[in-house]
Amino acid sequence: MRTTYDAVRYVAVSDAAVGSIGAFVGGLVIVGVLVWAVRLGIKSRRGQPRPPRPEEQPRRPESGPVQEAREMREPDEVPRAADESERLSPHDLHASGSKRGENQDRPRWDSGSSGSFGGGGPGRT
C-alpha cells in the first residue's frame, strides 16, 4: 500500500529525473547548434579566396621604405556660394578639410610653462 510519503517521494524523484533529462536534451541542442555553426564556418571559408603566396605579397619600393612626412596643417576655407539661394554640393568642396600651412615651424611651449597639467609651474599668468 502506498502512503502519502511514498507518493511525494515518487513525484520528487520524477521531477528530478525530468530536470536531468531536460538539462541533457538542452545540452545536446547546444552542442548541435555549435557543430552546425562550425560546419557553416568551414563551408564559408572554403568559398573565400586562398591567402596570397609569399611572391604575391607587396614589396618595398626600390628607393627604400617610405618615410614619415611631418608638416603643419591649417584649416581650409569653405568656398562661399556666389548667390545666397545657391547651395554648395560636395563636388564644390575641396578633397581635404585642411591644407599645408605657410609657417612650418612647430609651436613650442612658452618659457616658464611646465607644459603639463599639474606640473608645478606657475602656469600662464
Tab-separated table of N, CA, C and O in Angstrom:
chain	number	residue	atom	x	y	z
A	1	MET	N	0.828	-1.165	0.000
A	1	MET	CA	0.000	0.000	0.000
A	1	MET	C	0.883	1.243	0.000
A	1	MET	O	1.825	1.332	0.754
A	2	ARG	N	0.560	2.169	-0.862
A	2	ARG	CA	1.351	3.400	-0.965
A	2	ARG	C	0.819	4.414	0.025
A	2	ARG	O	-0.383	4.648	0.122
A	3	THR	N	1.776	5.052	0.639
A	3	THR	CA	1.382	6.108	1.572
A	3	THR	C	1.600	7.450	0.900
A	3	THR	O	2.149	7.539	-0.203
A	4	THR	N	1.218	8.478	1.585
A	4	THR	CA	1.403	9.818	1.053
A	4	THR	C	2.882	10.127	0.920
A	4	THR	O	3.331	10.752	-0.046
A	5	TYR	N	3.667	9.645	1.871
A	5	TYR	CA	5.112	9.881	1.826
A	5	TYR	C	5.717	9.248	0.583
A	5	TYR	O	6.539	9.858	-0.109
A	6	ASP	N	5.309	8.040	0.234
A	6	ASP	CA	5.826	7.367	-0.959
A	6	ASP	C	5.410	8.114	-2.230
A	6	ASP	O	6.190	8.244	-3.171
A	7	ALA	N	4.201	8.637	-2.245
A	7	ALA	CA	3.728	9.370	-3.418
A	7	ALA	C	4.517	10.653	-3.601
A	7	ALA	O	4.901	11.020	-4.723
A	8	VAL	N	4.796	11.357	-2.510
A	8	VAL	CA	5.568	12.600	-2.594
A	8	VAL	C	6.988	12.292	-3.052
A	8	VAL	O	7.566	12.991	-3.885
A	9	ARG	N	7.565	11.200	-2.521
A	9	ARG	CA	8.925	10.833	-2.913
A	9	ARG	C	8.966	10.433	-4.384
A	9	ARG	O	9.888	10.783	-5.107
A	10	TYR	N	7.944	9.750	-4.870
A	10	TYR	CA	7.873	9.356	-6.282
A	10	TYR	C	7.780	10.591	-7.171
A	10	TYR	O	8.464	10.685	-8.190
A	11	VAL	N	6.974	11.562	-6.797
A	11	VAL	CA	6.845	12.790	-7.574
A	11	VAL	C	8.152	13.571	-7.543
A	11	VAL	O	8.602	14.111	-8.554
A	12	ALA	N	8.817	13.638	-6.382
A	12	ALA	CA	10.081	14.361	-6.263
A	12	ALA	C	11.151	13.701	-7.125
A	12	ALA	O	11.941	14.376	-7.789
A	13	VAL	N	11.189	12.388	-7.126
A	13	VAL	CA	12.176	11.682	-7.945
A	13	VAL	C	11.861	11.903	-9.418
A	13	VAL	O	12.762	12.135	-10.224
A	14	SER	N	10.603	11.876	-9.779
A	14	SER	CA	10.259	12.067	-11.184
A	14	SER	C	10.576	13.505	-11.619
A	14	SER	O	11.003	13.728	-12.743
A	15	ASP	N	10.404	14.509	-10.734
A	15	ASP	CA	10.770	15.884	-11.068
A	15	ASP	C	12.276	16.016	-11.277
A	15	ASP	O	12.727	16.701	-12.195
A	16	ALA	N	13.044	15.354	-10.442
A	16	ALA	CA	14.497	15.397	-10.596
A	16	ALA	C	14.909	14.720	-11.900
A	16	ALA	O	15.808	15.187	-12.605
A	17	ALA	N	14.253	13.624	-12.218
A	17	ALA	CA	14.574	12.912	-13.456
A	17	ALA	C	14.202	13.761	-14.673
A	17	ALA	O	14.961	13.847	-15.645
A	18	VAL	N	13.058	14.407	-14.605
A	18	VAL	CA	12.632	15.260	-15.718
A	18	VAL	C	13.607	16.427	-15.869
A	18	VAL	O	13.991	16.800	-16.986
A	19	GLY	N	14.037	17.011	-14.762
A	19	GLY	CA	15.005	18.110	-14.826
A	19	GLY	C	16.330	17.654	-15.408
A	19	GLY	O	16.946	18.351	-16.209
A	20	SER	N	16.780	16.483	-15.002
A	20	SER	CA	18.046	15.960	-15.522
A	20	SER	C	17.938	15.664	-17.012
A	20	SER	O	18.844	15.980	-17.788
A	21	ILE	N	16.835	15.058	-17.400
A	21	ILE	CA	16.647	14.755	-18.826
A	21	ILE	C	16.534	16.057	-19.624
A	21	ILE	O	17.096	16.182	-20.717
A	22	GLY	N	15.840	17.032	-19.081
A	22	GLY	CA	15.714	18.324	-19.762
A	22	GLY	C	17.060	19.002	-19.926
A	22	GLY	O	17.360	19.570	-20.984
A	23	ALA	N	17.904	18.966	-18.882
A	23	ALA	CA	19.235	19.573	-18.980
A	23	ALA	C	20.078	18.836	-20.013
A	23	ALA	O	20.820	19.451	-20.784
A	24	PHE	N	19.954	17.499	-20.049
A	24	PHE	CA	20.716	16.711	-21.022
A	24	PHE	C	20.276	17.032	-22.454
A	24	PHE	O	21.110	17.238	-23.338
A	25	VAL	N	18.985	17.118	-22.661
A	25	VAL	CA	18.468	17.431	-24.000
A	25	VAL	C	18.871	18.864	-24.387
A	25	VAL	O	19.262	19.122	-25.535
A	26	GLY	N	18.800	19.789	-23.442
A	26	GLY	CA	19.242	21.165	-23.720
A	26	GLY	C	20.714	21.210	-24.094
A	26	GLY	O	21.115	21.943	-25.007
A	27	GLY	N	21.534	20.432	-23.410
A	27	GLY	CA	22.957	20.359	-23.741
A	27	GLY	C	23.178	19.805	-25.137
A	27	GLY	O	24.037	20.282	-25.883
A	28	LEU	N	22.391	18.778	-25.495
A	28	LEU	CA	22.511	18.217	-26.845
A	28	LEU	C	22.121	19.239	-27.907
A	28	LEU	O	22.755	19.310	-28.969
A	29	VAL	N	21.103	20.037	-27.633
A	29	VAL	CA	20.690	21.070	-28.587
A	29	VAL	C	21.809	22.098	-28.762
A	29	VAL	O	22.144	22.492	-29.884
A	30	ILE	N	22.403	22.514	-27.664
A	30	ILE	CA	23.507	23.490	-27.736
A	30	ILE	C	24.686	22.921	-28.503
A	30	ILE	O	25.279	23.592	-29.360
A	31	VAL	N	25.043	21.683	-28.242
A	31	VAL	CA	26.148	21.040	-28.963
A	31	VAL	C	25.819	20.945	-30.447
A	31	VAL	O	26.665	21.205	-31.306
A	32	GLY	N	24.572	20.602	-30.772
A	32	GLY	CA	24.174	20.521	-32.174
A	32	GLY	C	24.285	21.871	-32.875
A	32	GLY	O	24.756	21.962	-34.009
A	33	VAL	N	23.870	22.951	-32.201
A	33	VAL	CA	23.975	24.288	-32.786
A	33	VAL	C	25.437	24.667	-32.996
A	33	VAL	O	25.809	25.243	-34.019
A	34	LEU	N	26.297	24.347	-32.024
A	34	LEU	CA	27.724	24.663	-32.165
A	34	LEU	C	28.360	23.881	-33.307
A	34	LEU	O	29.162	24.431	-34.074
A	35	VAL	N	28.022	22.612	-33.449
A	35	VAL	CA	28.562	21.806	-34.552
A	35	VAL	C	28.090	22.380	-35.885
A	35	VAL	O	28.865	22.509	-36.835
A	36	TRP	N	26.826	22.786	-35.975
A	36	TRP	CA	26.298	23.384	-37.191
A	36	TRP	C	27.034	24.690	-37.511
A	36	TRP	O	27.366	24.944	-38.666
A	37	ALA	N	27.310	25.509	-36.494
A	37	ALA	CA	27.999	26.781	-36.715
A	37	ALA	C	29.427	26.543	-37.216
A	37	ALA	O	29.909	27.250	-38.104
A	38	VAL	N	30.101	25.550	-36.666
A	38	VAL	CA	31.466	25.244	-37.116
A	38	VAL	C	31.446	24.763	-38.562
A	38	VAL	O	32.270	25.183	-39.378
A	39	ARG	N	30.507	23.902	-38.906
A	39	ARG	CA	30.420	23.422	-40.289
A	39	ARG	C	30.097	24.565	-41.254
A	39	ARG	O	30.624	24.625	-42.357
A	40	LEU	N	29.219	25.462	-40.831
A	40	LEU	CA	28.895	26.618	-41.668
A	40	LEU	C	30.136	27.499	-41.858
A	40	LEU	O	30.400	27.988	-42.961
A	41	GLY	N	30.924	27.695	-40.805
A	41	GLY	CA	32.151	28.481	-40.915
A	41	GLY	C	33.160	27.831	-41.841
A	41	GLY	O	33.813	28.501	-42.641
A	42	ILE	N	33.302	26.522	-41.751
A	42	ILE	CA	34.232	25.802	-42.637
A	42	ILE	C	33.774	25.929	-44.090
A	42	ILE	O	34.574	26.152	-44.996
A	43	LYS	N	32.466	25.809	-44.307
A	43	LYS	CA	31.925	25.913	-45.664
A	43	LYS	C	32.151	27.310	-46.234
A	43	LYS	O	32.538	27.456	-47.397
A	44	SER	N	31.945	28.347	-45.420
A	44	SER	CA	32.159	29.706	-45.928
A	44	SER	C	33.640	29.985	-46.142
A	44	SER	O	34.012	30.741	-47.040
A	45	ARG	N	34.519	29.399	-45.326
A	45	ARG	CA	35.962	29.575	-45.517
A	45	ARG	C	36.427	28.972	-46.831
A	45	ARG	O	37.319	29.486	-47.495
A	46	ARG	N	35.826	27.839	-47.214
A	46	ARG	CA	36.206	27.194	-48.473
A	46	ARG	C	35.817	28.048	-49.676
A	46	ARG	O	36.435	27.962	-50.726
A	47	GLY	N	34.784	28.868	-49.533
A	47	GLY	CA	34.344	29.717	-50.633
A	47	GLY	C	35.184	30.971	-50.801
A	47	GLY	O	35.088	31.651	-51.812
A	48	GLN	N	36.016	31.301	-49.816
A	48	GLN	CA	36.843	32.505	-49.886
A	48	GLN	C	38.118	32.229	-50.681
A	48	GLN	O	38.571	31.091	-50.778
A	49	PRO	N	38.727	33.283	-51.241
A	49	PRO	CA	39.991	33.073	-51.959
A	49	PRO	C	41.099	32.673	-50.991
A	49	PRO	O	41.072	33.013	-49.807
A	50	ARG	N	42.073	31.969	-51.516
A	50	ARG	CA	43.181	31.500	-50.677
A	50	ARG	C	44.069	32.674	-50.261
A	50	ARG	O	44.065	33.716	-50.916
A	51	PRO	N	44.831	32.536	-49.193
A	51	PRO	CA	45.755	33.609	-48.812
A	51	PRO	C	46.860	33.773	-49.856
A	51	PRO	O	47.218	32.808	-50.548
A	52	PRO	N	47.418	34.963	-50.027
A	52	PRO	CA	48.446	35.158	-51.053
A	52	PRO	C	49.728	34.406	-50.722
A	52	PRO	O	50.100	34.255	-49.555
A	53	ARG	N	50.401	33.946	-51.769
A	53	ARG	CA	51.699	33.276	-51.599
A	53	ARG	C	52.762	34.319	-51.289
A	53	ARG	O	52.558	35.509	-51.514
A	54	PRO	N	53.928	33.894	-50.801
A	54	PRO	CA	54.975	34.870	-50.471
A	54	PRO	C	55.393	35.733	-51.651
A	54	PRO	O	55.667	36.922	-51.482
A	55	GLU	N	55.414	35.190	-52.862
A	55	GLU	CA	55.818	36.010	-54.009
A	55	GLU	C	54.721	36.992	-54.418
A	55	GLU	O	54.968	37.937	-55.155
A	56	GLU	N	53.497	36.792	-53.942
A	56	GLU	CA	52.399	37.714	-54.238
A	56	GLU	C	52.268	38.828	-53.203
A	56	GLU	O	51.432	39.713	-53.358
A	57	GLN	N	53.061	38.777	-52.151
A	57	GLN	CA	52.999	39.799	-51.098
A	57	GLN	C	53.531	41.132	-51.619
A	57	GLN	O	54.368	41.163	-52.520
A	58	PRO	N	53.075	42.252	-51.066
A	58	PRO	CA	53.591	43.555	-51.506
A	58	PRO	C	55.081	43.683	-51.200
A	58	PRO	O	55.581	43.137	-50.221
A	59	ARG	N	55.786	44.407	-52.041
A	59	ARG	CA	57.226	44.630	-51.890
A	59	ARG	C	57.510	46.081	-51.557
A	59	ARG	O	56.728	46.970	-51.904
A	60	ARG	N	58.641	46.323	-50.921
A	60	ARG	CA	59.072	47.695	-50.658
A	60	ARG	C	59.506	48.346	-51.957
A	60	ARG	O	59.999	47.685	-52.864
A	61	PRO	N	59.364	49.670	-52.051
A	61	PRO	CA	59.844	50.341	-53.259
A	61	PRO	C	61.367	50.218	-53.377
A	61	PRO	O	62.065	50.003	-52.388
A	62	GLU	N	61.868	50.341	-54.595
A	62	GLU	CA	63.309	50.246	-54.830
A	62	GLU	C	64.065	51.329	-54.071
A	62	GLU	O	65.200	51.143	-53.677
A	63	SER	N	63.432	52.493	-53.857
A	63	SER	CA	64.106	53.595	-53.164
A	63	SER	C	64.172	53.378	-51.657
A	63	SER	O	64.730	54.196	-50.945
A	64	GLY	N	63.606	52.297	-51.160
A	64	GLY	CA	63.629	52.021	-49.733
A	64	GLY	C	62.269	52.280	-49.111
A	64	GLY	O	61.306	52.623	-49.796
A	65	PRO	N	62.191	52.126	-47.808
A	65	PRO	CA	60.894	52.327	-47.165
A	65	PRO	C	60.438	53.779	-47.236
A	65	PRO	O	61.260	54.696	-47.269
A	66	VAL	N	59.147	53.962	-47.271
A	66	VAL	CA	58.575	55.301	-47.334
A	66	VAL	C	58.726	55.949	-45.961
A	66	VAL	O	58.423	55.344	-44.945
A	67	GLN	N	59.213	57.177	-45.938
A	67	GLN	CA	59.441	57.880	-44.677
A	67	GLN	C	58.203	58.668	-44.272
A	67	GLN	O	57.398	59.046	-45.104
A	68	GLU	N	58.129	58.925	-42.994
A	68	GLU	CA	57.020	59.709	-42.473
A	68	GLU	C	57.213	61.173	-42.853
A	68	GLU	O	58.301	61.712	-42.762
A	69	ALA	N	56.144	61.806	-43.279
A	69	ALA	CA	56.202	63.221	-43.624
A	69	ALA	C	55.514	64.008	-42.518
A	69	ALA	O	54.406	63.681	-42.117
A	70	ARG	N	56.194	65.031	-42.027
A	70	ARG	CA	55.639	65.867	-40.981
A	70	ARG	C	55.454	67.262	-41.524
A	70	ARG	O	56.381	67.843	-42.067
A	71	GLU	N	54.249	67.767	-41.384
A	71	GLU	CA	54.010	69.122	-41.834
A	71	GLU	C	52.918	69.737	-40.975
A	71	GLU	O	52.085	69.034	-40.406
A	72	MET	N	52.948	71.020	-40.879
A	72	MET	CA	51.939	71.752	-40.134
A	72	MET	C	50.773	72.024	-41.075
A	72	MET	O	50.965	72.464	-42.203
A	73	ARG	N	49.570	71.728	-40.618
A	73	ARG	CA	48.372	71.913	-41.431
A	73	ARG	C	47.545	73.054	-40.857
A	73	ARG	O	47.606	73.353	-39.669
A	74	GLU	N	46.787	73.703	-41.707
A	74	GLU	CA	45.857	74.735	-41.253
A	74	GLU	C	44.523	74.510	-41.943
A	74	GLU	O	44.465	73.890	-43.005
A	75	PRO	N	43.435	74.979	-41.334
A	75	PRO	CA	42.120	74.701	-41.914
A	75	PRO	C	41.949	75.341	-43.283
A	75	PRO	O	42.458	76.422	-43.546
A	76	ASP	N	41.269	74.637	-44.130
A	76	ASP	CA	40.964	75.133	-45.467
A	76	ASP	C	39.630	75.871	-45.409
A	76	ASP	O	38.683	75.414	-44.770
A	77	GLU	N	39.578	77.001	-46.062
A	77	GLU	CA	38.353	77.804	-46.046
A	77	GLU	C	37.283	77.148	-46.919
A	77	GLU	O	37.571	76.600	-47.974
A	78	VAL	N	36.049	77.242	-46.453
A	78	VAL	CA	34.930	76.733	-47.238
A	78	VAL	C	34.581	77.789	-48.287
A	78	VAL	O	34.431	78.958	-47.948
A	79	PRO	N	34.482	77.398	-49.548
A	79	PRO	CA	34.167	78.404	-50.569
A	79	PRO	C	32.766	78.973	-50.355
A	79	PRO	O	31.849	78.276	-49.940
A	80	ARG	N	32.630	80.241	-50.636
A	80	ARG	CA	31.337	80.923	-50.492
A	80	ARG	C	30.512	80.721	-51.761
A	80	ARG	O	31.045	80.714	-52.873
A	81	ALA	N	29.231	80.578	-51.580
A	81	ALA	CA	28.332	80.467	-52.728
A	81	ALA	C	28.217	81.842	-53.383
A	81	ALA	O	28.226	82.871	-52.708
A	82	ALA	N	28.102	81.865	-54.704
A	82	ALA	CA	28.014	83.127	-55.433
A	82	ALA	C	26.710	83.855	-55.109
A	82	ALA	O	26.671	85.077	-55.007
A	83	ASP	N	25.665	83.098	-54.896
A	83	ASP	CA	24.364	83.691	-54.631
A	83	ASP	C	23.832	83.071	-53.333
A	83	ASP	O	24.110	81.915	-53.027
A	84	GLU	N	23.047	83.784	-52.576
A	84	GLU	CA	22.506	83.260	-51.328
A	84	GLU	C	21.593	82.066	-51.566
A	84	GLU	O	21.487	81.183	-50.732
A	85	SER	N	20.912	82.042	-52.703
A	85	SER	CA	19.996	80.940	-52.981
A	85	SER	C	20.734	79.706	-53.503
A	85	SER	O	20.171	78.629	-53.559
A	86	GLU	N	21.989	79.856	-53.885
A	86	GLU	CA	22.767	78.741	-54.420
A	86	GLU	C	23.276	77.871	-53.266
A	86	GLU	O	23.734	78.376	-52.252
A	87	ARG	N	23.209	76.582	-53.452
A	87	ARG	CA	23.699	75.649	-52.442
A	87	ARG	C	25.002	75.020	-52.914
A	87	ARG	O	25.178	74.756	-54.097
A	88	LEU	N	25.904	74.754	-51.985
A	88	LEU	CA	27.160	74.087	-52.327
A	88	LEU	C	26.945	72.583	-52.348
A	88	LEU	O	26.315	72.016	-51.465
A	89	SER	N	27.473	71.927	-53.351
A	89	SER	CA	27.426	70.475	-53.465
A	89	SER	C	28.754	69.907	-52.978
A	89	SER	O	29.755	70.620	-52.899
A	90	PRO	N	28.813	68.624	-52.677
A	90	PRO	CA	30.077	68.033	-52.231
A	90	PRO	C	31.211	68.206	-53.233
A	90	PRO	O	32.365	68.364	-52.846
A	91	HIS	N	30.913	68.212	-54.524
A	91	HIS	CA	31.993	68.373	-55.500
A	91	HIS	C	32.494	69.817	-55.564
A	91	HIS	O	33.528	70.085	-56.166
A	92	ASP	N	31.765	70.748	-54.954
A	92	ASP	CA	32.238	72.128	-54.886
A	92	ASP	C	33.290	72.322	-53.791
A	92	ASP	O	34.035	73.292	-53.808
A	93	LEU	N	33.326	71.394	-52.830
A	93	LEU	CA	34.271	71.497	-51.718
A	93	LEU	C	35.595	70.839	-52.080
A	93	LEU	O	35.684	70.040	-53.015
A	94	HIS	N	36.636	71.158	-51.336
A	94	HIS	CA	37.945	70.553	-51.571
A	94	HIS	C	37.981	69.140	-51.012
A	94	HIS	O	37.178	68.768	-50.164
A	95	ALA	N	38.954	68.362	-51.453
A	95	ALA	CA	39.043	66.963	-51.047
A	95	ALA	C	39.364	66.824	-49.562
A	95	ALA	O	38.942	65.885	-48.917
A	96	SER	N	40.127	67.744	-49.025
A	96	SER	CA	40.536	67.655	-47.628
A	96	SER	C	40.051	68.896	-46.895
A	96	SER	O	39.851	69.951	-47.477
A	97	GLY	N	39.878	68.778	-45.611
A	97	GLY	CA	39.435	69.911	-44.814
A	97	GLY	C	40.570	70.783	-44.356
A	97	GLY	O	40.369	71.735	-43.609
A	98	SER	N	41.792	70.462	-44.769
A	98	SER	CA	42.940	71.265	-44.356
A	98	SER	C	43.928	71.372	-45.506
A	98	SER	O	43.845	70.649	-46.496
A	99	LYS	N	44.876	72.291	-45.362
A	99	LYS	CA	45.906	72.483	-46.384
A	99	LYS	C	47.243	72.692	-45.684
A	99	LYS	O	47.300	72.904	-44.475
A	100	ARG	N	48.308	72.612	-46.452
A	100	ARG	CA	49.648	72.795	-45.904
A	100	ARG	C	49.782	74.234	-45.431
A	100	ARG	O	49.458	75.178	-46.139
A	101	GLY	N	50.273	74.414	-44.212
A	101	GLY	CA	50.401	75.748	-43.642
A	101	GLY	C	51.581	76.507	-44.211
A	101	GLY	O	52.571	75.922	-44.663
A	102	GLU	N	51.473	77.818	-44.195
A	102	GLU	CA	52.568	78.667	-44.663
A	102	GLU	C	53.769	78.547	-43.727
A	102	GLU	O	54.903	78.441	-44.156
A	103	ASN	N	53.532	78.576	-42.437
A	103	ASN	CA	54.592	78.502	-41.437
A	103	ASN	C	54.774	77.037	-41.028
A	103	ASN	O	53.871	76.436	-40.455
A	104	GLN	N	55.940	76.468	-41.308
A	104	GLN	CA	56.192	75.070	-40.997
A	104	GLN	C	56.965	74.878	-39.698
A	104	GLN	O	57.381	73.769	-39.388
A	105	ASP	N	57.174	75.955	-38.928
A	105	ASP	CA	57.843	75.827	-37.632
A	105	ASP	C	56.872	75.252	-36.622
A	105	ASP	O	55.738	75.714	-36.498
A	106	ARG	N	57.327	74.244	-35.876
A	106	ARG	CA	56.467	73.628	-34.881
A	106	ARG	C	56.311	74.554	-33.683
A	106	ARG	O	57.279	75.136	-33.216
A	107	PRO	N	55.097	74.693	-33.148
A	107	PRO	CA	54.930	75.538	-31.963
A	107	PRO	C	55.598	74.871	-30.756
A	107	PRO	O	55.542	73.661	-30.589
A	108	ARG	N	56.265	75.682	-29.952
A	108	ARG	CA	56.942	75.191	-28.751
A	108	ARG	C	56.244	75.728	-27.522
A	108	ARG	O	55.480	76.690	-27.582
A	109	TRP	N	56.553	75.124	-26.389
A	109	TRP	CA	55.968	75.591	-25.139
A	109	TRP	C	56.551	76.953	-24.793
A	109	TRP	O	57.691	77.264	-25.097
A	110	ASP	N	55.728	77.751	-24.139
A	110	ASP	CA	56.207	79.041	-23.655
A	110	ASP	C	57.215	78.809	-22.537
A	110	ASP	O	57.098	77.866	-21.748
A	111	SER	N	58.207	79.680	-22.463
A	111	SER	CA	59.162	79.555	-21.370
A	111	SER	C	58.446	79.860	-20.061
A	111	SER	O	57.597	80.744	-19.982
A	112	GLY	N	58.756	79.124	-19.030
A	112	GLY	CA	58.112	79.297	-17.747
A	112	GLY	C	56.847	78.478	-17.605
A	112	GLY	O	56.258	78.423	-16.537
A	113	SER	N	56.432	77.830	-18.640
A	113	SER	CA	55.253	76.976	-18.564
A	113	SER	C	55.721	75.534	-18.511
A	113	SER	O	56.636	75.133	-19.222
A	114	SER	N	55.116	74.754	-17.637
A	114	SER	CA	55.569	73.377	-17.461
A	114	SER	C	55.166	72.496	-18.628
A	114	SER	O	55.810	71.497	-18.906
A	115	GLY	N	54.088	72.809	-19.289
A	115	GLY	CA	53.671	72.000	-20.419
A	115	GLY	C	52.795	70.833	-20.035
A	115	GLY	O	52.314	70.107	-20.874
A	116	SER	N	52.589	70.624	-18.753
A	116	SER	CA	51.713	69.544	-18.339
A	116	SER	C	50.782	70.040	-17.250
A	116	SER	O	51.096	70.978	-16.520
A	117	PHE	N	49.660	69.387	-17.135
A	117	PHE	CA	48.675	69.794	-16.143
A	117	PHE	C	49.178	69.372	-14.770
A	117	PHE	O	49.504	68.212	-14.546
A	118	GLY	N	49.255	70.298	-13.864
A	118	GLY	CA	49.703	69.988	-12.511
A	118	GLY	C	51.201	69.771	-12.422
A	118	GLY	O	51.679	69.046	-11.555
A	119	GLY	N	51.974	70.369	-13.342
A	119	GLY	CA	53.421	70.159	-13.353
A	119	GLY	C	54.154	71.006	-12.313
A	119	GLY	O	55.372	70.934	-12.235
A	120	GLY	N	53.488	71.804	-11.562
A	120	GLY	CA	54.134	72.585	-10.501
A	120	GLY	C	54.546	73.962	-10.916
A	120	GLY	O	55.007	74.744	-10.078
A	121	GLY	N	54.428	74.317	-12.180
A	121	GLY	CA	54.826	75.646	-12.617
A	121	GLY	C	53.746	76.661	-12.295
A	121	GLY	O	52.630	76.335	-11.883
A	122	PRO	N	54.077	77.943	-12.459
A	122	PRO	CA	53.105	78.974	-12.144
A	122	PRO	C	51.965	79.039	-13.147
A	122	PRO	O	50.938	79.624	-12.877
A	123	GLY	N	52.132	78.415	-14.299
A	123	GLY	CA	51.077	78.436	-15.299
A	123	GLY	C	51.084	79.757	-16.046
A	123	GLY	O	51.998	80.569	-15.914
A	124	ARG	N	50.107	79.954	-16.846
A	124	ARG	CA	50.021	81.198	-17.618
A	124	ARG	C	49.424	82.291	-16.741
A	124	ARG	O	48.354	82.114	-16.159
A	125	THR	N	50.106	83.374	-16.689
A	125	THR	CA	49.584	84.477	-15.870
A	125	THR	C	49.485	85.727	-16.691
A	125	THR	O	50.117	85.912	-17.685
